[in-house]
mmCIF file of C-alpha atoms in Angstrom:
data_model
loop_
_atom_site.group_PDB
_atom_site.id
_atom_site.type_symbol
_atom_site.label_atom_id
_atom_site.label_comp_id
_atom_site.label_asym_id
_atom_site.label_seq_id
_atom_site.Cartn_x
_atom_site.Cartn_y
_atom_site.Cartn_z
ATOM 1 C CA MET A 1 4.817 -5.251 -34.124
ATOM 2 C CA GLY A 2 3.252 -5.602 -30.654
ATOM 3 C CA PRO A 3 0.966 -8.765 -29.772
ATOM 4 C CA LEU A 4 -2.421 -6.338 -30.434
ATOM 5 C CA ASP A 5 -0.940 -5.350 -33.893
ATOM 6 C CA GLY A 6 -4.078 -5.301 -35.830
ATOM 7 C CA ILE A 7 -6.529 -4.282 -33.201
ATOM 8 C CA ARG A 8 -8.458 -1.400 -33.372
ATOM 9 C CA VAL A 9 -9.933 1.003 -30.355
ATOM 10 C CA LEU A 10 -12.418 3.515 -30.463
ATOM 11 C CA ASP A 11 -11.616 5.520 -27.105
ATOM 12 C CA PHE A 12 -14.277 7.449 -26.163
ATOM 13 C CA SER A 13 -13.241 8.182 -22.264
ATOM 14 C CA ARG A 14 -11.911 10.880 -20.866
ATOM 15 C CA LEU A 15 -10.420 11.141 -17.324
ATOM 16 C CA ALA A 16 -7.047 8.976 -16.415
ATOM 17 C CA PRO A 17 -8.763 5.370 -15.868
ATOM 18 C CA GLY A 18 -9.892 5.161 -19.509
ATOM 19 C CA PRO A 19 -6.730 6.704 -21.543
ATOM 20 C CA TYR A 20 -4.569 4.673 -18.831
ATOM 21 C CA CYS A 21 -6.103 1.587 -20.490
ATOM 22 C CA SER A 22 -6.203 2.601 -24.059
ATOM 23 C CA MET A 23 -2.126 3.404 -23.377
ATOM 24 C CA LEU A 24 -1.641 -0.359 -22.163
ATOM 25 C CA LEU A 25 -3.399 -1.425 -25.605
ATOM 26 C CA SER A 26 -1.664 1.109 -27.692
ATOM 27 C CA ASP A 27 1.731 -0.328 -26.163
ATOM 28 C CA MET A 28 1.198 -3.774 -27.172
ATOM 29 C CA GLY A 29 0.549 -2.443 -30.636
ATOM 30 C CA ALA A 30 -3.326 -1.650 -30.808
ATOM 31 C CA ASP A 31 -4.424 1.149 -33.248
ATOM 32 C CA VAL A 32 -5.908 3.449 -30.466
ATOM 33 C CA ILE A 33 -8.180 6.314 -31.843
ATOM 34 C CA ARG A 34 -9.257 8.586 -29.364
ATOM 35 C CA VAL A 35 -12.220 10.190 -29.838
ATOM 36 C CA ASP A 36 -12.192 14.265 -28.884
ATOM 37 C CA ARG A 37 -14.406 17.055 -28.734
ATOM 38 C CA ALA A 38 -15.592 18.901 -32.054
ATOM 39 C CA PRO A 39 -15.877 21.741 -32.233
ATOM 40 C CA LEU A 40 -12.046 22.223 -30.813
ATOM 41 C CA GLY A 41 -11.821 24.836 -28.065
ATOM 42 C CA SER A 42 -9.064 27.014 -26.588
ATOM 43 C CA ALA A 43 -8.138 24.334 -24.094
ATOM 44 C CA ASP A 44 -6.991 21.609 -26.627
ATOM 45 C CA VAL A 45 -3.307 22.160 -26.721
ATOM 46 C CA PRO A 46 -0.685 19.876 -27.999
ATOM 47 C CA ARG A 47 -0.124 17.265 -25.665
ATOM 48 C CA PHE A 48 3.709 16.943 -25.429
ATOM 49 C CA GLY A 49 3.459 15.515 -21.543
ATOM 50 C CA ASP A 50 0.341 13.668 -22.170
ATOM 51 C CA VAL A 51 1.969 10.144 -21.633
ATOM 52 C CA VAL A 52 -1.287 8.064 -21.175
ATOM 53 C CA GLY A 53 -2.022 9.625 -24.794
ATOM 54 C CA ARG A 54 1.239 8.339 -26.150
ATOM 55 C CA GLY A 55 0.954 6.357 -29.592
ATOM 56 C CA LYS A 56 -3.051 7.182 -30.255
ATOM 57 C CA ARG A 57 -4.499 8.828 -33.179
ATOM 58 C CA SER A 58 -7.371 11.798 -32.798
ATOM 59 C CA VAL A 59 -10.745 12.380 -34.733
ATOM 60 C CA ALA A 60 -12.610 15.190 -33.363
ATOM 61 C CA LEU A 61 -16.427 14.342 -33.451
ATOM 62 C CA ASP A 62 -19.138 16.457 -32.275
ATOM 63 C CA LEU A 63 -21.290 13.803 -30.326
ATOM 64 C CA LYS A 64 -24.498 16.148 -30.215
ATOM 65 C CA ASN A 65 -24.890 16.031 -33.674
ATOM 66 C CA PRO A 66 -26.550 13.519 -35.781
ATOM 67 C CA GLN A 67 -23.803 13.427 -38.287
ATOM 68 C CA GLY A 68 -21.132 13.256 -35.813
ATOM 69 C CA VAL A 69 -22.892 10.182 -34.111
ATOM 70 C CA GLU A 70 -23.355 8.617 -37.742
ATOM 71 C CA ALA A 71 -19.694 8.979 -38.328
ATOM 72 C CA ALA A 72 -18.792 7.362 -34.658
ATOM 73 C CA GLN A 73 -20.914 4.617 -35.714
ATOM 74 C CA ARG A 74 -19.224 3.581 -38.821
ATOM 75 C CA LEU A 75 -16.191 3.953 -37.232
ATOM 76 C CA ALA A 76 -17.336 1.453 -34.502
ATOM 77 C CA GLU A 77 -17.917 -1.000 -37.603
ATOM 78 C CA ARG A 78 -14.811 -1.135 -38.312
ATOM 79 C CA SER A 79 -13.440 -1.152 -34.737
ATOM 80 C CA ASP A 80 -12.496 -4.397 -32.576
ATOM 81 C CA VAL A 81 -12.867 -2.497 -29.310
ATOM 82 C CA LEU A 82 -14.857 0.474 -28.180
ATOM 83 C CA LEU A 83 -13.717 1.901 -24.735
ATOM 84 C CA GLU A 84 -15.922 4.294 -22.617
ATOM 85 C CA GLY A 85 -15.651 5.902 -19.287
ATOM 86 C CA PHE A 86 -19.271 7.770 -18.599
ATOM 87 C CA ARG A 87 -21.911 7.057 -16.103
ATOM 88 C CA PRO A 88 -24.282 4.597 -17.057
ATOM 89 C CA GLY A 89 -27.166 5.360 -19.820
ATOM 90 C CA VAL A 90 -24.424 8.281 -21.399
ATOM 91 C CA MET A 91 -23.681 5.971 -24.273
ATOM 92 C CA GLU A 92 -27.525 5.025 -25.123
ATOM 93 C CA ARG A 93 -28.537 8.796 -24.888
ATOM 94 C CA LEU A 94 -26.062 9.470 -27.764
ATOM 95 C CA GLY A 95 -26.927 6.884 -29.664
ATOM 96 C CA LEU A 96 -24.045 4.665 -28.881
ATOM 97 C CA GLY A 97 -25.044 1.939 -26.557
ATOM 98 C CA PRO A 98 -24.004 -1.605 -26.978
ATOM 99 C CA ASP A 99 -27.502 -2.480 -28.101
ATOM 100 C CA VAL A 100 -26.742 0.081 -30.982
ATOM 101 C CA VAL A 101 -23.055 -0.475 -31.587
ATOM 102 C CA CYS A 102 -23.168 -4.294 -31.361
ATOM 103 C CA ALA A 103 -26.288 -4.623 -33.743
ATOM 104 C CA ARG A 104 -23.663 -3.055 -36.149
ATOM 105 C CA ASN A 105 -20.585 -4.985 -35.519
ATOM 106 C CA GLU A 106 -21.002 -8.129 -33.389
ATOM 107 C CA ARG A 107 -17.683 -8.938 -32.933
ATOM 108 C CA ILE A 108 -17.136 -5.209 -31.388
ATOM 109 C CA VAL A 109 -15.718 -5.554 -27.578
ATOM 110 C CA TYR A 110 -17.664 -2.941 -25.673
ATOM 111 C CA ALA A 111 -15.907 -1.885 -22.564
ATOM 112 C CA ARG A 112 -17.670 0.239 -20.044
ATOM 113 C CA LEU A 113 -15.095 1.721 -17.459
ATOM 114 C CA THR A 114 -16.628 3.283 -14.596
ATOM 115 C CA GLY A 115 -16.314 4.109 -10.745
ATOM 116 C CA TRP A 116 -19.257 2.040 -9.651
ATOM 117 C CA GLY A 117 -20.322 -0.536 -12.254
ATOM 118 C CA GLN A 118 -23.124 -0.265 -15.015
ATOM 119 C CA ASP A 119 -25.676 -1.252 -12.140
ATOM 120 C CA GLY A 120 -26.568 -0.926 -8.268
ATOM 121 C CA PRO A 121 -27.713 1.663 -6.002
ATOM 122 C CA PHE A 122 -24.658 3.931 -6.686
ATOM 123 C CA ALA A 123 -24.340 3.474 -10.640
ATOM 124 C CA GLN A 124 -25.298 6.905 -10.908
ATOM 125 C CA ARG A 125 -23.332 8.542 -8.083
ATOM 126 C CA ALA A 126 -20.331 10.530 -8.377
ATOM 127 C CA GLY A 127 -17.074 9.054 -7.078
ATOM 128 C CA HIS A 128 -13.137 9.335 -7.053
ATOM 129 C CA ASP A 129 -10.550 7.046 -6.331
ATOM 130 C CA ILE A 130 -10.388 7.201 -2.489
ATOM 131 C CA ASN A 131 -14.307 6.816 -2.645
ATOM 132 C CA TYR A 132 -13.960 3.348 -4.569
ATOM 133 C CA ILE A 133 -11.347 1.951 -1.780
ATOM 134 C CA ALA A 134 -13.281 3.363 0.892
ATOM 135 C CA ILE A 135 -16.284 1.538 0.026
ATOM 136 C CA ALA A 136 -14.586 -1.711 -1.057
ATOM 137 C CA GLY A 137 -12.812 -2.099 2.221
ATOM 138 C CA VAL A 138 -9.089 -1.411 0.874
ATOM 139 C CA LEU A 139 -8.886 2.271 2.223
ATOM 140 C CA SER A 140 -9.135 1.061 5.459
ATOM 141 C CA ALA A 141 -5.723 -1.275 5.247
ATOM 142 C CA PHE A 142 -3.400 1.926 4.488
ATOM 143 C CA GLY A 143 -2.072 3.979 7.559
ATOM 144 C CA ARG A 144 -0.232 3.363 10.743
ATOM 145 C CA ALA A 145 -2.066 1.553 14.217
ATOM 146 C CA GLY A 146 -4.157 4.047 16.014
ATOM 147 C CA GLN A 147 -4.270 6.371 13.361
ATOM 148 C CA ALA A 148 -6.487 7.541 10.517
ATOM 149 C CA PRO A 149 -6.391 5.683 7.102
ATOM 150 C CA VAL A 150 -3.819 7.521 4.552
ATOM 151 C CA PRO A 151 -5.515 7.814 1.425
ATOM 152 C CA PRO A 152 -2.600 6.811 -1.330
ATOM 153 C CA VAL A 153 -2.155 8.605 -4.633
ATOM 154 C CA ASN A 154 -5.092 7.247 -6.936
ATOM 155 C CA VAL A 155 -3.190 4.182 -8.227
ATOM 156 C CA VAL A 156 -5.623 1.468 -6.530
ATOM 157 C CA ALA A 157 -8.728 2.282 -7.964
ATOM 158 C CA ASP A 158 -8.440 4.478 -11.011
ATOM 159 C CA PHE A 159 -5.337 2.897 -12.622
ATOM 160 C CA ALA A 160 -4.806 -0.575 -11.252
ATOM 161 C CA GLY A 161 -8.416 -1.585 -10.327
ATOM 162 C CA GLY A 162 -9.875 0.483 -13.072
ATOM 163 C CA GLY A 163 -7.604 0.711 -16.196
ATOM 164 C CA LEU A 164 -5.505 -1.879 -16.074
ATOM 165 C CA LEU A 165 -8.029 -4.606 -14.907
ATOM 166 C CA CYS A 166 -10.387 -3.306 -17.608
ATOM 167 C CA ALA A 167 -7.327 -3.928 -20.123
ATOM 168 C CA PHE A 168 -7.401 -7.631 -18.747
ATOM 169 C CA GLY A 169 -10.909 -7.543 -19.445
ATOM 170 C CA ILE A 170 -10.787 -6.535 -23.145
ATOM 171 C CA VAL A 171 -7.873 -9.174 -23.962
ATOM 172 C CA CYS A 172 -9.858 -11.823 -22.263
ATOM 173 C CA ALA A 173 -12.783 -10.813 -24.232
ATOM 174 C CA LEU A 174 -10.826 -10.919 -27.562
ATOM 175 C CA VAL A 175 -9.407 -14.084 -26.843
ATOM 176 C CA GLU A 176 -12.690 -15.661 -26.143
ATOM 177 C CA ARG A 177 -13.595 -14.061 -29.441
ATOM 178 C CA ALA A 178 -11.162 -15.588 -31.651
ATOM 179 C CA SER A 179 -13.582 -19.098 -31.090
ATOM 180 C CA SER A 180 -17.095 -17.883 -30.932
ATOM 181 C CA GLY A 181 -16.262 -14.924 -33.626
ATOM 182 C CA ARG A 182 -18.461 -12.646 -31.026
ATOM 183 C CA GLY A 183 -17.889 -9.906 -28.986
ATOM 184 C CA GLN A 184 -19.237 -9.106 -25.400
ATOM 185 C CA VAL A 185 -19.651 -6.490 -23.086
ATOM 186 C CA VAL A 186 -17.197 -5.849 -20.076
ATOM 187 C CA ASP A 187 -18.110 -3.832 -17.131
ATOM 188 C CA ALA A 188 -15.482 -3.025 -15.304
ATOM 189 C CA ALA A 189 -15.696 -0.997 -11.955
ATOM 190 C CA MET A 190 -13.213 0.413 -10.215
ATOM 191 C CA VAL A 191 -14.856 -0.531 -6.941
ATOM 192 C CA ASP A 192 -14.874 -4.265 -8.043
ATOM 193 C CA GLY A 193 -11.087 -3.996 -9.501
ATOM 194 C CA SER A 194 -9.979 -2.614 -6.090
ATOM 195 C CA ALA A 195 -11.391 -5.640 -3.772
ATOM 196 C CA ASN A 196 -10.531 -7.806 -6.118
ATOM 197 C CA LEU A 197 -6.685 -6.235 -5.876
ATOM 198 C CA PHE A 198 -6.968 -7.415 -2.107
ATOM 199 C CA SER A 199 -8.174 -10.391 -2.710
ATOM 200 C CA PHE A 200 -5.442 -11.904 -0.249
ATOM 201 C CA PHE A 201 -5.237 -9.360 2.407
ATOM 202 C CA ALA A 202 -9.141 -10.281 2.343
ATOM 203 C CA ALA A 203 -9.087 -13.701 2.792
ATOM 204 C CA ALA A 204 -6.679 -13.327 5.603
ATOM 205 C CA VAL A 205 -9.152 -10.736 7.314
ATOM 206 C CA HIS A 206 -12.198 -13.158 7.105
ATOM 207 C CA SER A 207 -10.084 -15.988 8.500
ATOM 208 C CA GLY A 208 -8.683 -14.085 11.393
ATOM 209 C CA MET A 209 -4.761 -13.588 10.036
ATOM 210 C CA TRP A 210 -4.866 -10.398 9.610
ATOM 211 C CA GLY A 211 -5.040 -7.588 12.257
ATOM 212 C CA PRO A 212 -6.097 -4.109 12.575
ATOM 213 C CA ARG A 213 -4.169 -1.359 10.471
ATOM 214 C CA GLY A 214 -0.978 -1.294 11.088
ATOM 215 C CA THR A 215 -0.674 -3.979 13.356
ATOM 216 C CA ASN A 216 0.744 -6.300 10.654
ATOM 217 C CA ALA A 217 3.890 -7.606 9.187
ATOM 218 C CA LEU A 218 3.282 -5.936 6.160
ATOM 219 C CA ASP A 219 1.773 -2.916 6.850
ATOM 220 C CA THR A 220 4.242 -1.036 9.414
ATOM 221 C CA GLY A 221 3.330 -3.154 12.403
ATOM 222 C CA ALA A 222 6.740 -5.094 12.019
ATOM 223 C CA HIS A 223 10.489 -2.917 12.533
ATOM 224 C CA TYR A 224 11.757 -5.193 9.837
ATOM 225 C CA TYR A 225 8.844 -3.792 7.249
ATOM 226 C CA ASP A 226 8.860 -0.276 7.308
ATOM 227 C CA VAL A 227 10.504 3.020 6.037
ATOM 228 C CA TYR A 228 13.282 4.703 8.299
ATOM 229 C CA GLU A 229 14.630 8.363 7.941
ATOM 230 C CA THR A 230 18.384 8.862 7.302
ATOM 231 C CA SER A 231 20.684 11.897 8.211
ATOM 232 C CA ASP A 232 19.634 14.044 5.356
ATOM 233 C CA GLY A 233 15.893 13.816 5.460
ATOM 234 C CA ARG A 234 15.646 11.366 2.762
ATOM 235 C CA TYR A 235 14.574 7.227 3.452
ATOM 236 C CA MET A 236 15.625 3.772 3.366
ATOM 237 C CA SER A 237 13.112 0.872 2.614
ATOM 238 C CA VAL A 238 13.247 -2.171 4.660
ATOM 239 C CA GLY A 239 11.815 -5.272 3.989
ATOM 240 C CA SER A 240 13.758 -7.932 5.671
ATOM 241 C CA LEU A 241 11.092 -10.673 6.271
ATOM 242 C CA GLU A 242 13.260 -13.458 6.310
ATOM 243 C CA PRO A 243 15.419 -14.605 8.539
ATOM 244 C CA GLN A 244 18.510 -14.622 6.594
ATOM 245 C CA PHE A 245 17.570 -11.333 5.116
ATOM 246 C CA TYR A 246 16.820 -9.903 9.130
ATOM 247 C CA ALA A 247 20.615 -11.126 9.760
ATOM 248 C CA GLU A 248 21.873 -9.286 7.073
ATOM 249 C CA LEU A 249 20.001 -5.945 8.300
ATOM 250 C CA LEU A 250 21.261 -6.168 11.256
ATOM 251 C CA SER A 251 24.933 -6.732 9.933
ATOM 252 C CA GLY A 252 24.885 -3.974 7.767
ATOM 253 C CA LEU A 253 23.240 -1.268 10.450
ATOM 254 C CA GLY A 254 26.153 -2.827 13.059
ATOM 255 C CA LEU A 255 24.040 -4.222 15.286
ATOM 256 C CA THR A 256 25.265 -7.982 15.120
ATOM 257 C CA ASP A 257 27.265 -7.385 18.475
ATOM 258 C CA GLU A 258 24.617 -6.243 20.647
ATOM 259 C CA ASP A 259 22.164 -8.201 22.552
ATOM 260 C CA LEU A 260 19.278 -8.221 20.861
ATOM 261 C CA PRO A 261 15.892 -9.708 21.104
ATOM 262 C CA GLY A 262 14.620 -11.945 18.328
ATOM 263 C CA GLN A 263 13.248 -10.658 15.209
ATOM 264 C CA GLY A 264 9.667 -11.838 16.319
ATOM 265 C CA ASP A 265 9.810 -11.003 19.805
ATOM 266 C CA ALA A 266 6.381 -8.444 19.473
ATOM 267 C CA SER A 267 6.845 -7.390 22.972
ATOM 268 C CA ARG A 268 10.182 -5.765 21.844
ATOM 269 C CA ASP A 269 9.022 -3.896 18.964
ATOM 270 C CA ALA A 270 9.026 -0.816 19.911
ATOM 271 C CA GLU A 271 12.477 -1.141 21.031
ATOM 272 C CA MET A 272 14.133 -2.283 18.138
ATOM 273 C CA ARG A 273 11.981 0.078 15.755
ATOM 274 C CA GLU A 274 13.822 2.645 17.919
ATOM 275 C CA ARG A 275 17.597 0.876 17.478
ATOM 276 C CA LEU A 276 17.143 0.822 13.614
ATOM 277 C CA SER A 277 15.707 4.305 13.455
ATOM 278 C CA GLN A 278 18.726 5.544 16.035
ATOM 279 C CA ALA A 279 21.314 3.572 13.246
ATOM 280 C CA PHE A 280 19.829 4.859 10.438
ATOM 281 C CA ARG A 281 19.892 8.662 11.253
ATOM 282 C CA THR A 282 23.491 8.380 11.431
ATOM 283 C CA LYS A 283 24.252 8.291 7.615
ATOM 284 C CA THR A 284 22.799 9.686 4.580
ATOM 285 C CA ARG A 285 20.116 7.610 2.328
ATOM 286 C CA ASP A 286 23.000 7.240 -0.392
ATOM 287 C CA GLU A 287 25.071 6.437 2.143
ATOM 288 C CA TRP A 288 23.105 3.384 3.434
ATOM 289 C CA ALA A 289 22.454 2.718 0.020
ATOM 290 C CA ALA A 290 26.109 1.579 -0.232
ATOM 291 C CA VAL A 291 26.496 -0.181 2.438
ATOM 292 C CA PHE A 292 23.601 -2.304 1.392
ATOM 293 C CA GLU A 293 24.818 -2.612 -1.985
ATOM 294 C CA ASP A 294 26.327 -5.849 -2.285
ATOM 295 C CA ARG A 295 23.965 -7.303 0.675
ATOM 296 C CA ASP A 296 20.943 -9.655 -0.021
ATOM 297 C CA ALA A 297 19.148 -7.730 2.945
ATOM 298 C CA CYS A 298 16.080 -6.345 1.032
ATOM 299 C CA VAL A 299 17.187 -2.961 2.093
ATOM 300 C CA TYR A 300 17.238 -0.302 -0.775
ATOM 301 C CA PRO A 301 16.514 3.477 -0.888
ATOM 302 C CA VAL A 302 13.218 5.586 -1.562
ATOM 303 C CA LEU A 303 13.702 7.039 -4.510
ATOM 304 C CA ASP A 304 11.617 9.967 -6.030
ATOM 305 C CA LEU A 305 10.324 9.983 -9.203
ATOM 306 C CA LYS A 306 12.745 12.005 -10.977
ATOM 307 C CA GLU A 307 15.649 10.013 -9.722
ATOM 308 C CA ALA A 308 14.028 6.489 -10.672
ATOM 309 C CA PRO A 309 15.010 6.246 -14.119
ATOM 310 C CA ALA A 310 18.599 6.856 -13.369
ATOM 311 C CA HIS A 311 19.026 3.949 -10.882
ATOM 312 C CA ARG A 312 21.332 1.217 -12.142
ATOM 313 C CA ALA A 313 18.321 -1.421 -11.633
ATOM 314 C CA ASN A 314 16.129 0.439 -13.846
ATOM 315 C CA ALA A 315 18.737 1.615 -16.374
ATOM 316 C CA ALA A 316 20.063 -1.807 -16.783
ATOM 317 C CA ARG A 317 16.287 -2.965 -17.533
ATOM 318 C CA GLY A 318 15.648 -0.010 -19.831
ATOM 319 C CA SER A 319 12.600 0.375 -17.404
ATOM 320 C CA HIS A 320 12.238 4.103 -18.915
ATOM 321 C CA VAL A 321 12.740 5.558 -21.938
ATOM 322 C CA GLU A 322 12.561 9.016 -23.446
ATOM 323 C CA GLY A 323 9.459 9.093 -25.227
ATOM 324 C CA PRO A 324 8.248 12.467 -27.515
ATOM 325 C CA PHE A 325 9.390 15.861 -26.721
ATOM 326 C CA GLY A 326 12.020 14.443 -24.596
ATOM 327 C CA VAL A 327 9.656 13.374 -21.943
ATOM 328 C CA VAL A 328 11.000 10.298 -19.932
ATOM 329 C CA GLN A 329 8.288 7.898 -19.229
ATOM 330 C CA PRO A 330 7.943 4.328 -18.441
ATOM 331 C CA ALA A 331 8.744 1.820 -20.912
ATOM 332 C CA ALA A 332 5.508 -0.607 -22.219
ATOM 333 C CA ALA A 333 5.515 -3.394 -19.663
ATOM 334 C CA PRO A 334 5.177 -6.264 -19.258
ATOM 335 C CA ARG A 335 7.897 -7.853 -21.732
ATOM 336 C CA LEU A 336 7.141 -10.029 -24.413
ATOM 337 C CA SER A 337 10.053 -12.105 -25.847
ATOM 338 C CA ARG A 338 8.686 -12.155 -29.777
ATOM 339 C CA THR A 339 6.308 -9.605 -29.692
ATOM 340 C CA PRO A 340 7.088 -6.478 -27.456
ATOM 341 C CA GLY A 341 5.458 -3.837 -26.557
ATOM 342 C CA ALA A 342 6.793 -0.087 -27.368
ATOM 343 C CA VAL A 343 6.053 3.564 -27.102
ATOM 344 C CA HIS A 344 4.973 4.371 -30.773
ATOM 345 C CA GLY A 345 4.756 7.729 -30.618
ATOM 346 C CA PRO A 346 3.572 11.158 -29.080
ATOM 347 C CA ALA A 347 -0.179 11.699 -27.919
ATOM 348 C CA PRO A 348 -2.102 13.122 -30.735
ATOM 349 C CA GLU A 349 -3.275 16.843 -30.462
ATOM 350 C CA PRO A 350 -7.182 17.074 -30.808
ATOM 351 C CA GLY A 351 -8.714 16.225 -34.362
ATOM 352 C CA GLN A 352 -5.155 15.664 -35.662
ATOM 353 C CA HIS A 353 -6.169 12.236 -37.827
ATOM 354 C CA THR A 354 -10.067 13.138 -38.281
ATOM 355 C CA ALA A 355 -9.525 13.166 -41.806
ATOM 356 C CA GLU A 356 -7.178 10.196 -41.848
ATOM 357 C CA VAL A 357 -9.252 8.040 -39.597
ATOM 358 C CA LEU A 358 -12.956 8.724 -41.273
ATOM 359 C CA ALA A 359 -11.416 8.147 -44.908
ATOM 360 C CA GLU A 360 -10.233 4.893 -43.705
ATOM 361 C CA ALA A 361 -13.884 3.839 -42.573
ATOM 362 C CA GLY A 362 -15.179 4.560 -45.875
ATOM 363 C CA LEU A 363 -16.192 8.407 -46.468
ATOM 364 C CA GLU A 364 -14.795 10.279 -49.389
ATOM 365 C CA ALA A 365 -13.468 13.919 -49.514
ATOM 366 C CA GLU A 366 -16.847 15.656 -50.370
ATOM 367 C CA GLU A 367 -18.456 13.883 -47.092
ATOM 368 C CA LEU A 368 -15.541 15.054 -45.059
ATOM 369 C CA GLY A 369 -16.117 18.289 -46.316
ATOM 370 C CA ARG A 370 -19.704 18.845 -45.755
ATOM 371 C CA LEU A 371 -19.429 17.311 -42.021
ATOM 372 C CA SER A 372 -16.897 20.089 -41.367
ATOM 373 C CA ARG A 373 -18.824 22.708 -43.013
ATOM 374 C CA ASP A 374 -21.729 20.975 -40.468
ATOM 375 C CA GLY A 375 -19.377 21.091 -37.583
ATOM 376 C CA ALA A 376 -19.800 17.409 -37.010
ATOM 377 C CA ILE A 377 -16.368 16.640 -37.145
ATOM 378 C CA ALA A 378 -13.258 19.065 -36.835
ATOM 379 C CA GLY A 379 -9.556 19.055 -37.476
ATOM 380 C CA PRO A 380 -7.806 19.499 -40.966
ATOM 381 C CA VAL A 381 -9.808 17.590 -43.523
#
């Protein structure tokens, strides 16, 4: 039993940030019901590789059919959380906006996850991760000095600033509900979340303590915090910020007997970067990993996503699990001592649990049959 056992989440979201948000809740024990489209089409296939769908149930509803909307409303009446990721106004036009839903269930937490938020000049505009982090000022921080910003994979806005912070907002609202007895609306905007993630760096910029892209100690502006190519075309990560770690770095590279500038001598940073580059190119990645295996130098191999699960640090922690259908995936996080999270099952097939979920909401077999015949729901009934 996870810490969210007994919490029911009705998830209308489609794109990655929303399903990731509800995956986090599912891992922690929430009963997540994913609302899929009815009728089911040929594109609806078993989701054996859908990691963000893990542990959920699926109900298929036609939200263009008034009967399908009423079924959704009845599900919302019995839910603790409603999650949606459409542009502002879409749920209202479907008859499932917060005014309607919260009037029928004043305890529900209504979570809205969008790129630009529920108001503002861009609220109705399209966007993707790269756009949200651009407007948040975050994209400007990625890349090397003198080069264009480098878009990271869509983890900052979509998954961290969006899905993760939306899940945090939902849990905060659930905690507050315990004392007030009332739910509330969570307005989670990826542009807001991206900016929030960079609070430390934004404060440093505004106080004059952080310079242009690629000139700072933590953004490749220093030779002791960067990645270096090895003889086999792979890479080692170096994060030897503190003097004691830097000393271990030089020792491991065999440079301690040379006449070297001090670690903080910025005028000779390029020289030291070249020294380190030459040294790392003399061995393979795995050979260097062995050299630094027992050295506290903050020097570690850069693993790819297929290699990571087998690394001894990850394996010892059980950081990855073999989920349903043999798909290796990250385990639930973070870890709780008494009520830990877990992967509770595979992603459902669309409509797999339609009859089961609607029966729990009080619909009788005769009504389910009628809704199925009228095309308001889909899946086995």
